[in-house]
CSV table of C-alpha atoms and ligand atoms in Angstrom, one decimal:
chain,number,residue,atom,x,y,z
A,12,MET,CA,-121.8,-29.2,-47.0
A,13,ILE,CA,-120.1,-29.7,-43.7
A,14,ASP,CA,-116.8,-27.9,-43.2
A,15,VAL,CA,-114.9,-30.9,-41.9
A,16,GLU,CA,-111.7,-29.0,-41.2
A,17,ARG,CA,-113.6,-26.5,-39.1
A,18,ALA,CA,-115.5,-29.1,-37.3
A,19,ARG,CA,-112.3,-30.8,-36.4
A,20,ARG,CA,-110.6,-27.6,-35.3
A,21,GLU,CA,-113.5,-27.0,-33.0
A,22,THR,CA,-113.3,-30.5,-31.5
A,23,PRO,CA,-110.3,-30.9,-29.2
A,24,GLY,CA,-110.5,-34.7,-29.1
A,25,CYS,CA,-109.8,-35.0,-32.8
A,26,GLU,CA,-106.1,-34.3,-32.1
A,27,HIS,CA,-105.9,-37.2,-29.8
A,28,VAL,CA,-107.9,-40.1,-31.1
A,29,ILE,CA,-109.6,-41.5,-34.1
A,30,HIS,CA,-113.0,-41.5,-32.5
A,31,LEU,CA,-115.3,-44.1,-34.1
A,32,ASN,CA,-117.5,-44.6,-31.1
A,33,ASN,CA,-119.9,-41.8,-31.7
A,34,ALA,CA,-122.9,-44.0,-31.0
A,35,GLY,CA,-121.3,-44.7,-27.6
A,36,SER,CA,-120.5,-41.1,-26.7
A,37,ALA,CA,-119.3,-38.6,-29.3
A,38,LEU,CA,-116.5,-36.0,-28.9
A,39,PRO,CA,-118.1,-32.7,-27.8
A,40,PRO,CA,-117.2,-29.5,-29.6
A,41,GLN,CA,-115.2,-26.9,-27.6
A,42,THR,CA,-118.3,-24.7,-27.2
A,43,VAL,CA,-120.1,-27.5,-25.3
A,44,LEU,CA,-117.0,-28.0,-23.1
A,45,ASP,CA,-116.8,-24.3,-22.4
A,46,ALA,CA,-120.5,-24.1,-21.5
A,47,VAL,CA,-120.3,-27.0,-19.1
A,48,VAL,CA,-117.1,-25.9,-17.4
A,49,GLY,CA,-118.3,-22.3,-17.4
A,50,HIS,CA,-121.4,-23.2,-15.5
A,51,LEU,CA,-119.6,-25.4,-13.0
A,52,GLU,CA,-117.1,-22.5,-12.4
A,53,LEU,CA,-120.0,-20.2,-11.8
A,54,GLU,CA,-121.6,-22.6,-9.4
A,55,ALA,CA,-118.3,-22.7,-7.5
A,56,LEU,CA,-118.0,-19.0,-7.5
A,57,ILE,CA,-121.4,-17.8,-6.6
A,58,GLY,CA,-123.4,-20.9,-5.5
A,59,GLY,CA,-125.4,-23.5,-7.3
A,60,TYR,CA,-128.9,-21.9,-7.0
A,61,GLU,CA,-127.5,-18.5,-7.8
A,62,ALA,CA,-125.7,-19.8,-10.9
A,63,HIS,CA,-128.9,-21.4,-12.1
A,64,GLU,CA,-130.7,-18.0,-11.7
A,65,GLN,CA,-127.9,-16.1,-13.4
A,66,ASN,CA,-127.7,-18.6,-16.2
A,67,ASP,CA,-131.4,-19.1,-16.5
A,68,GLN,CA,-131.5,-18.2,-20.2
A,69,ALA,CA,-128.8,-20.8,-21.0
A,70,THR,CA,-130.6,-23.6,-19.0
A,71,GLU,CA,-133.9,-22.8,-20.6
A,72,ARG,CA,-132.4,-22.9,-24.1
A,73,VAL,CA,-132.4,-26.7,-24.1
A,74,TYR,CA,-136.2,-26.7,-24.4
A,75,THR,CA,-136.5,-24.3,-27.3
A,76,ALA,CA,-133.4,-25.8,-29.0
A,77,ALA,CA,-135.0,-29.3,-28.7
A,78,ALA,CA,-138.3,-27.9,-30.0
A,79,GLU,CA,-136.4,-26.7,-33.1
A,80,LEU,CA,-134.6,-30.0,-33.5
A,81,LEU,CA,-137.8,-32.1,-33.2
A,82,GLY,CA,-140.4,-29.8,-34.7
A,83,CYS,CA,-142.4,-29.6,-31.5
A,84,ARG,CA,-143.3,-27.1,-28.8
A,85,ALA,CA,-140.9,-26.3,-25.9
A,86,ASP,CA,-143.5,-27.3,-23.3
A,87,GLU,CA,-143.6,-30.8,-24.8
A,88,ILE,CA,-140.0,-31.4,-23.8
A,89,ALA,CA,-138.6,-32.8,-20.5
A,90,PHE,CA,-135.0,-32.8,-19.5
A,91,CYS,CA,-133.9,-36.1,-18.1
A,92,SER,CA,-130.6,-37.8,-17.0
A,93,SER,CA,-130.6,-40.3,-19.8
A,94,ALA,CA,-132.5,-41.6,-22.8
A,95,THR,CA,-133.5,-44.6,-20.7
A,96,ARG,CA,-135.0,-42.5,-17.9
A,97,ALA,CA,-136.8,-40.4,-20.4
A,98,TRP,CA,-138.3,-43.5,-22.1
A,99,ASP,CA,-139.1,-45.0,-18.7
A,100,MET,CA,-141.0,-41.9,-17.5
A,101,ALA,CA,-143.3,-42.2,-20.5
A,102,PHE,CA,-143.5,-46.0,-20.6
A,103,TYR,CA,-144.1,-46.7,-16.9
A,104,GLY,CA,-146.6,-43.9,-16.7
A,105,PHE,CA,-148.5,-45.0,-19.7
A,106,PRO,CA,-152.0,-46.4,-18.8
A,107,LEU,CA,-152.0,-50.1,-19.6
A,108,GLU,CA,-154.3,-52.8,-18.4
A,109,ARG,CA,-154.5,-56.6,-18.3
A,110,GLY,CA,-155.0,-57.9,-21.8
A,111,ASP,CA,-153.5,-54.8,-23.5
A,112,ARG,CA,-150.8,-55.4,-26.2
A,113,ILE,CA,-147.6,-53.5,-27.0
A,114,LEU,CA,-146.1,-53.9,-30.5
A,115,THR,CA,-142.3,-53.5,-30.6
A,116,ALA,CA,-139.4,-54.4,-32.8
A,117,VAL,CA,-137.2,-57.4,-33.1
A,118,ALA,CA,-134.0,-55.3,-32.6
A,119,GLU,CA,-135.4,-53.6,-29.5
A,120,TYR,CA,-133.0,-52.4,-26.9
A,121,ALA,CA,-132.4,-54.4,-23.7
A,122,SER,CA,-133.4,-51.7,-21.2
A,123,ASN,CA,-136.7,-51.1,-23.0
A,124,PHE,CA,-137.4,-54.8,-23.3
A,125,ILE,CA,-136.6,-55.4,-19.6
A,126,ALA,CA,-139.2,-52.8,-18.8
A,127,PHE,CA,-141.7,-54.5,-21.1
A,128,ILE,CA,-141.1,-57.8,-19.3
A,129,GLN,CA,-141.5,-56.2,-15.9
A,130,VAL,CA,-144.8,-54.5,-16.8
A,131,ALA,CA,-146.0,-57.6,-18.6
A,132,ARG,CA,-145.6,-59.5,-15.3
A,133,GLN,CA,-147.1,-56.8,-13.1
A,134,LYS,CA,-150.1,-55.9,-15.3
A,135,GLY,CA,-150.7,-58.9,-17.4
A,136,ILE,CA,-150.0,-57.2,-20.7
A,137,GLU,CA,-148.6,-58.8,-23.8
A,138,VAL,CA,-145.6,-57.7,-25.8
A,139,VAL,CA,-145.3,-58.7,-29.4
A,140,ALA,CA,-142.2,-58.1,-31.6
A,141,VAL,CA,-143.3,-57.3,-35.1
A,142,PRO,CA,-141.5,-59.5,-37.6
A,143,ASN,CA,-138.8,-58.0,-39.8
A,144,ASP,CA,-139.3,-57.8,-43.6
A,145,GLU,CA,-136.8,-59.2,-46.1
A,146,ARG,CA,-134.5,-56.2,-45.6
A,147,GLY,CA,-134.3,-56.9,-41.8
A,148,GLN,CA,-136.2,-53.8,-40.7
A,149,VAL,CA,-139.6,-53.7,-39.0
A,150,SER,CA,-142.1,-55.0,-41.5
A,151,VAL,CA,-144.7,-52.2,-42.0
A,152,GLU,CA,-147.1,-54.8,-43.5
A,153,GLY,CA,-146.5,-57.1,-40.6
A,154,LEU,CA,-147.2,-54.3,-38.2
A,155,ALA,CA,-150.4,-53.3,-39.9
A,156,GLU,CA,-151.6,-56.9,-39.7
A,157,LEU,CA,-151.0,-57.0,-36.0
A,158,VAL,CA,-153.0,-53.8,-35.2
A,159,ASP,CA,-156.3,-54.5,-33.5
A,160,GLU,CA,-158.2,-53.2,-30.5
A,161,ARG,CA,-155.9,-54.9,-28.1
A,162,VAL,CA,-152.9,-52.9,-29.2
A,163,LYS,CA,-152.6,-49.9,-26.8
A,164,LEU,CA,-149.0,-48.8,-27.6
A,165,ILE,CA,-146.4,-49.1,-30.4
A,166,ALA,CA,-142.9,-48.7,-28.9
A,167,ILE,CA,-140.1,-49.0,-31.5
A,168,THR,CA,-136.4,-48.3,-31.6
A,169,HIS,CA,-135.5,-46.1,-34.6
A,170,VAL,CA,-131.8,-47.1,-34.8
A,171,PRO,CA,-131.0,-50.2,-32.7
A,172,THR,CA,-127.9,-50.4,-30.6
A,173,ASN,CA,-126.3,-53.2,-32.6
A,174,GLY,CA,-126.2,-51.8,-36.1
A,175,GLY,CA,-126.8,-49.3,-38.9
A,176,LEU,CA,-130.4,-50.3,-39.5
A,177,VAL,CA,-132.8,-47.3,-39.6
A,178,ASN,CA,-136.3,-48.6,-38.9
A,179,PRO,CA,-139.1,-47.1,-41.1
A,180,ALA,CA,-140.2,-44.9,-38.3
A,181,ALA,CA,-142.4,-42.6,-40.3
A,182,LYS,CA,-144.3,-45.5,-42.0
A,183,ILE,CA,-144.9,-47.0,-38.6
A,184,GLY,CA,-146.1,-43.6,-37.4
A,185,ALA,CA,-148.6,-43.4,-40.3
A,186,ILE,CA,-150.1,-46.7,-39.2
A,187,ALA,CA,-150.2,-45.7,-35.6
A,188,ARG,CA,-151.9,-42.5,-36.5
A,189,GLU,CA,-154.5,-44.1,-38.6
A,190,ALA,CA,-155.3,-46.6,-35.9
A,191,GLU,CA,-155.0,-43.9,-33.2
A,192,ILE,CA,-152.5,-45.9,-31.2
A,193,PRO,CA,-149.9,-43.9,-29.2
A,194,TYR,CA,-146.4,-44.3,-30.6
A,195,LEU,CA,-143.3,-44.2,-28.5
A,196,LEU,CA,-140.1,-43.8,-30.5
A,197,ASP,CA,-136.7,-44.5,-29.0
A,198,ALA,CA,-134.6,-42.1,-31.0
A,199,CYS,CA,-131.6,-42.4,-28.8
A,200,GLN,CA,-129.2,-43.4,-31.6
A,201,SER,CA,-130.8,-41.4,-34.5
A,202,ALA,CA,-131.0,-38.0,-32.8
A,203,GLY,CA,-128.2,-35.8,-34.0
A,204,GLN,CA,-127.3,-37.9,-37.1
A,205,MET,CA,-130.5,-37.6,-39.1
A,206,PRO,CA,-133.5,-35.2,-39.3
A,207,LEU,CA,-136.2,-36.0,-36.8
A,208,ASP,CA,-139.6,-34.2,-37.0
A,209,VAL,CA,-142.2,-35.6,-34.7
A,210,ASP,CA,-145.1,-34.7,-37.0
A,211,ALA,CA,-143.4,-36.3,-40.0
A,212,LEU,CA,-142.5,-39.4,-37.9
A,213,GLY,CA,-146.1,-39.5,-36.5
A,214,CYS,CA,-144.8,-40.3,-33.0
A,215,ASP,CA,-146.4,-39.1,-29.8
A,216,MET,CA,-143.5,-39.7,-27.5
A,217,LEU,CA,-139.8,-39.7,-28.3
A,218,SER,CA,-136.7,-40.3,-26.2
A,219,LEU,CA,-133.1,-39.3,-26.9
A,220,THR,CA,-129.8,-39.0,-25.3
A,221,GLY,CA,-127.4,-36.1,-25.3
A,222,ARG,CA,-124.0,-37.8,-25.4
A,223,LYS,CA,-124.3,-39.7,-28.7
A,224,TYR,CA,-124.8,-38.0,-32.1
A,225,LEU,CA,-125.8,-34.7,-30.5
A,226,ARG,CA,-122.3,-34.4,-29.0
A,227,GLY,CA,-123.7,-33.2,-25.7
A,228,PRO,CA,-122.5,-34.1,-22.2
A,229,ARG,CA,-123.0,-37.5,-20.6
A,230,GLY,CA,-125.9,-37.8,-18.1
A,231,THR,CA,-128.4,-36.0,-20.3
A,232,GLY,CA,-131.5,-37.1,-22.1
A,233,LEU,CA,-134.7,-35.6,-23.4
A,234,LEU,CA,-138.3,-36.8,-23.6
A,235,TYR,CA,-140.9,-35.4,-26.0
A,236,VAL,CA,-144.5,-36.0,-25.3
A,237,ARG,CA,-147.2,-34.6,-27.6
A,238,SER,CA,-149.3,-32.1,-25.7
A,239,ASN,CA,-152.6,-33.9,-26.0
A,240,LEU,CA,-151.0,-37.0,-24.3
A,241,ILE,CA,-149.2,-35.3,-21.4
A,242,GLU,CA,-152.3,-35.3,-19.2
A,243,ARG,CA,-152.9,-39.0,-19.9
A,244,ILE,CA,-149.6,-40.0,-18.5
A,245,GLU,CA,-149.0,-39.9,-14.8
A,246,PRO,CA,-145.2,-40.1,-14.2
A,247,PRO,CA,-144.2,-43.2,-12.2
A,248,LEU,CA,-142.0,-41.0,-9.9
A,249,LEU,CA,-143.1,-37.6,-8.7
A,250,ASP,CA,-141.5,-34.7,-6.7
A,251,MET,CA,-142.3,-31.1,-6.0
A,252,HIS,CA,-141.1,-30.1,-9.4
A,253,ALA,CA,-143.4,-32.5,-11.2
A,254,ALA,CA,-146.4,-31.6,-9.0
A,255,ASP,CA,-147.6,-29.0,-6.6
A,256,TRP,CA,-148.7,-30.1,-3.1
A,257,ILE,CA,-152.0,-28.3,-2.8
A,258,GLU,CA,-153.8,-30.0,0.1
A,259,PRO,CA,-152.5,-32.4,2.9
A,260,ASP,CA,-153.8,-35.3,0.8
A,261,ARG,CA,-153.6,-33.9,-2.7
A,262,TYR,CA,-151.2,-32.8,-5.3
A,263,ARG,CA,-151.6,-31.3,-8.8
A,264,LEU,CA,-149.4,-32.4,-11.6
A,265,ARG,CA,-147.8,-29.9,-13.9
A,266,ALA,CA,-149.6,-29.5,-17.2
A,267,ASP,CA,-146.5,-29.5,-19.3
A,268,ALA,CA,-143.9,-32.1,-20.1
A,269,ARG,CA,-141.7,-31.1,-17.2
A,270,ARG,CA,-143.9,-33.3,-15.0
A,271,PHE,CA,-141.5,-36.0,-16.3
A,272,GLU,CA,-138.5,-34.3,-14.8
A,273,GLU,CA,-136.8,-34.3,-11.5
A,274,TRP,CA,-136.4,-31.2,-9.3
A,275,GLU,CA,-132.7,-31.7,-9.0
A,276,GLN,CA,-130.8,-31.6,-12.2
A,277,ASN,CA,-127.3,-31.3,-13.5
A,278,TYR,CA,-127.5,-27.7,-14.7
A,279,ALA,CA,-124.0,-27.6,-16.2
A,280,ALA,CA,-124.9,-30.6,-18.4
A,281,LYS,CA,-128.3,-29.1,-19.2
A,282,VAL,CA,-126.6,-25.9,-20.4
A,283,GLY,CA,-124.1,-28.0,-22.4
A,284,LEU,CA,-126.9,-30.0,-24.1
A,285,GLY,CA,-128.6,-26.8,-25.2
A,286,VAL,CA,-125.3,-25.6,-26.7
A,287,ALA,CA,-124.8,-29.0,-28.4
A,288,ILE,CA,-128.2,-28.9,-30.0
A,289,ASP,CA,-127.5,-25.3,-31.2
A,290,TYR,CA,-124.2,-26.4,-32.7
A,291,ALA,CA,-126.0,-29.2,-34.6
A,292,LEU,CA,-128.8,-26.9,-35.8
A,293,GLU,CA,-126.2,-24.3,-37.0
A,294,LEU,CA,-124.4,-26.9,-39.0
A,295,GLY,CA,-127.7,-28.2,-40.4
A,296,ILE,CA,-129.1,-31.6,-39.6
A,297,ASP,CA,-129.6,-32.4,-43.3
A,298,GLU,CA,-126.0,-31.7,-44.0
A,299,ILE,CA,-124.9,-33.8,-41.0
A,300,TRP,CA,-127.0,-36.7,-42.2
A,301,GLU,CA,-125.7,-36.5,-45.7
A,302,ARG,CA,-122.1,-36.8,-44.5
A,303,VAL,CA,-122.7,-39.4,-41.8
A,304,HIS,CA,-124.7,-41.5,-44.2
A,305,GLU,CA,-122.0,-41.2,-46.9
A,306,LEU,CA,-119.2,-42.1,-44.4
A,307,GLY,CA,-121.2,-45.0,-43.0
A,308,GLU,CA,-121.7,-46.5,-46.5
A,309,ARG,CA,-118.1,-45.9,-47.4
A,310,LEU,CA,-116.9,-47.8,-44.3
A,311,ARG,CA,-119.3,-50.6,-44.9
A,312,ALA,CA,-118.0,-51.0,-48.5
A,313,GLN,CA,-114.4,-51.0,-47.4
A,314,LEU,CA,-114.9,-53.5,-44.6
A,315,GLY,CA,-117.0,-55.7,-46.9
A,316,GLU,CA,-114.0,-56.1,-49.1
A,317,LEU,CA,-111.9,-57.7,-46.4
A,318,ASP,CA,-111.6,-61.5,-46.4
A,319,GLY,CA,-113.2,-63.0,-43.3
A,320,VAL,CA,-115.0,-59.8,-42.3
A,321,ASN,CA,-118.8,-59.9,-42.2
A,322,VAL,CA,-120.6,-56.6,-42.2
A,323,ARG,CA,-123.9,-57.1,-40.4
A,324,ASP,CA,-126.0,-54.0,-40.9
A,325,LEU,CA,-129.5,-54.5,-42.3
A,326,GLY,CA,-132.2,-52.2,-43.6
A,327,GLU,CA,-133.2,-50.2,-46.6
A,328,THR,CA,-131.6,-47.1,-45.1
A,329,ARG,CA,-128.4,-47.5,-43.1
A,330,CYS,CA,-126.8,-44.9,-40.9
A,331,GLY,CA,-123.4,-44.0,-39.4
A,332,ILE,CA,-123.3,-47.1,-37.3
A,333,VAL,CA,-121.3,-49.9,-38.8
A,334,THR,CA,-121.1,-53.4,-37.2
A,335,PHE,CA,-119.1,-56.4,-38.2
A,336,ASP,CA,-117.5,-59.5,-37.0
A,337,ALA,CA,-114.4,-61.4,-38.3
A,338,THR,CA,-113.5,-65.0,-38.5
A,339,GLY,CA,-109.9,-64.3,-37.5
A,340,ALA,CA,-110.5,-62.6,-34.2
A,341,GLY,CA,-113.2,-61.9,-31.7
A,342,ALA,CA,-114.8,-58.5,-31.3
A,343,GLY,CA,-113.1,-57.8,-28.0
A,344,GLU,CA,-109.7,-58.6,-29.5
A,345,ILE,CA,-110.3,-56.3,-32.4
A,346,LYS,CA,-111.4,-53.5,-30.2
A,347,ALA,CA,-108.3,-53.9,-28.0
A,348,ALA,CA,-106.0,-53.9,-31.0
A,349,LEU,CA,-107.6,-50.8,-32.4
A,350,ALA,CA,-107.4,-49.1,-29.0
A,351,ARG,CA,-103.6,-49.6,-29.1
A,352,GLU,CA,-103.6,-47.6,-32.3
A,353,ARG,CA,-105.8,-44.9,-30.6
A,354,ILE,CA,-108.8,-45.9,-32.6
A,355,ASN,CA,-112.0,-46.0,-30.5
A,356,VAL,CA,-114.7,-48.5,-31.4
A,357,THR,CA,-116.9,-50.5,-29.1
A,358,VAL,CA,-118.4,-54.0,-28.9
A,359,ALA,CA,-122.1,-54.6,-29.3
A,360,PRO,CA,-122.9,-57.4,-26.7
A,361,GLN,CA,-125.3,-60.1,-27.6
A,362,SER,CA,-127.6,-59.4,-24.7
A,363,ALA,CA,-128.2,-55.7,-25.7
A,364,THR,CA,-130.6,-56.9,-28.4
A,365,LEU,CA,-131.4,-60.4,-27.4
A,366,LEU,CA,-134.2,-61.1,-29.8
A,367,ASP,CA,-132.2,-59.9,-32.8
A,368,THR,CA,-129.1,-61.8,-31.6
A,369,ARG,CA,-131.0,-65.0,-31.4
A,370,GLU,CA,-132.9,-64.5,-34.6
A,371,ARG,CA,-129.8,-63.8,-36.6
A,372,ASP,CA,-127.5,-66.0,-34.5
A,373,LEU,CA,-125.1,-63.1,-34.0
A,374,PRO,CA,-121.8,-63.2,-32.2
A,375,GLU,CA,-120.5,-60.1,-30.4
A,376,LEU,CA,-120.0,-57.4,-33.0
A,377,VAL,CA,-117.5,-54.6,-33.4
A,378,ARG,CA,-119.4,-51.4,-33.7
A,379,ALA,CA,-117.6,-48.5,-35.4
A,380,SER,CA,-119.8,-45.4,-35.6
A,381,VAL,CA,-118.8,-42.4,-37.7
A,382,HIS,CA,-119.6,-38.8,-37.3
A,383,TYR,CA,-119.3,-35.9,-39.7
A,384,TYR,CA,-116.0,-34.8,-38.2
A,385,ASN,CA,-114.4,-38.1,-39.0
A,386,THR,CA,-112.2,-38.1,-42.2
A,387,GLU,CA,-111.9,-40.6,-45.0
A,388,ALA,CA,-108.3,-41.0,-44.0
A,389,GLU,CA,-109.4,-42.1,-40.5
A,390,LEU,CA,-111.7,-44.7,-42.0
A,391,ASP,CA,-108.8,-46.0,-44.2
A,392,ARG,CA,-106.7,-46.3,-41.1
A,393,LEU,CA,-109.4,-48.2,-39.3
A,394,VAL,CA,-109.7,-50.6,-42.2
A,395,ASP,CA,-105.9,-51.2,-42.3
A,396,CYS,CA,-105.8,-51.9,-38.6
A,397,VAL,CA,-108.8,-54.3,-38.8
A,398,LYS,CA,-107.0,-56.1,-41.5
A,399,ILE,CA,-104.1,-56.8,-39.3
A,400,ALA,CA,-106.1,-57.4,-36.1
A,401,ALA,CA,-108.5,-59.8,-37.8
A,402,ARG,CA,-105.7,-61.5,-39.8
A,403,CYS,CA,-107.5,-60.9,-43.1
B,524,LIG,C1,-131.4,-47.9,-28.9
B,524,LIG,C2,-131.0,-47.3,-27.5
B,524,LIG,N1,-131.9,-46.9,-26.7
B,524,LIG,C3,-131.6,-46.4,-25.5
B,524,LIG,C4,-130.3,-46.3,-25.1
B,524,LIG,C5,-130.0,-45.8,-23.7
B,524,LIG,O1,-129.5,-44.5,-23.7
B,524,LIG,P1,-129.0,-43.9,-22.3
B,524,LIG,O2,-127.7,-44.6,-22.0
B,524,LIG,O3,-128.8,-42.4,-22.5
B,524,LIG,O4,-130.0,-44.2,-21.3
B,524,LIG,C6,-129.3,-46.8,-25.9
B,524,LIG,C7,-127.9,-46.7,-25.5
B,524,LIG,O5,-127.0,-47.2,-26.1
B,524,LIG,C8,-129.6,-47.3,-27.2
B,524,LIG,O6,-128.7,-47.8,-28.0
């Protein structure tokens, strides 16, 4: 069980706000803050390169910590500046040709879909959104029916940006494996709130961000690429960290996943992300998931009882992200009213998941995302304030 009191004591932000925007950017624990500030101070005192050398173990920890988190090898991990860049490095480098097909989800994230459209235009590939099942998650049967020799990539978002839905990632992985189709999982919103094991998920590539449920610094992301696939993916952007310049007209790519990285990195943030992952591992991902899941369901039930409030989360399994709209007030108005009470939530814009928005005719949604350090009393306070803001 999570020691909520302790987690709150170790999170300075808990004294200032009711933070229910954990899927935006969670409050970091003090240890993460100390690690980031400590590294920045060291850079200022002895020089940036020298600080990197001196703190080498701490900067390297992110790879081994991520390997523990995801059940993979450290050399299958690349450190990136965001989940989007991590995903891009795999996607844009993935070999695709005219006539190839990508299977994706209805609730796919805008940045991923924009990349699909661009590559579809440039290379003449086809992008197909697998229909949802009756629960509103990717239909596993629908996916299986769409698999044929044209499908060269399955790219799915685990937890979409606009709701609590958890797509059946492992069942999708089983189909991908059987059909031997590479599988790219956007785990940006699931990482840190639920267990993720790349073998159990059956994914070959996975992207995540540091600042959300992992409680790491902003401007951090990770990419996992299965070792047998690394050599097949030529990163769309290269530098002298990703490759060695070996002849005037030749370079040699690194053999490990760091070929997807940039030479220049935010080392303070990198150190902080390693500490954030360690903090989560120490608490226990299963324990984190149990509490986040429970709080998410509690909040959904409470909001569902309010007149004029529509909770919009779909799926068989739902996570710590709770989305709703209200007949009495718009999402922006509710967010502003809550902010006046020092309650942080965000608004899920319609364009962030355009296919899903259109399919379900969704308005802008209020997105309240709980973490294990939130208390039941904080959820009660949110519900009371929504009641007033939305004139329920
Ligand atoms: C599903 C999903 N994928 C990717 C991202 C992008 O993450 P980042 O901002 O780290 O690039 C987000 C951010 O909200 C997201 O919700």
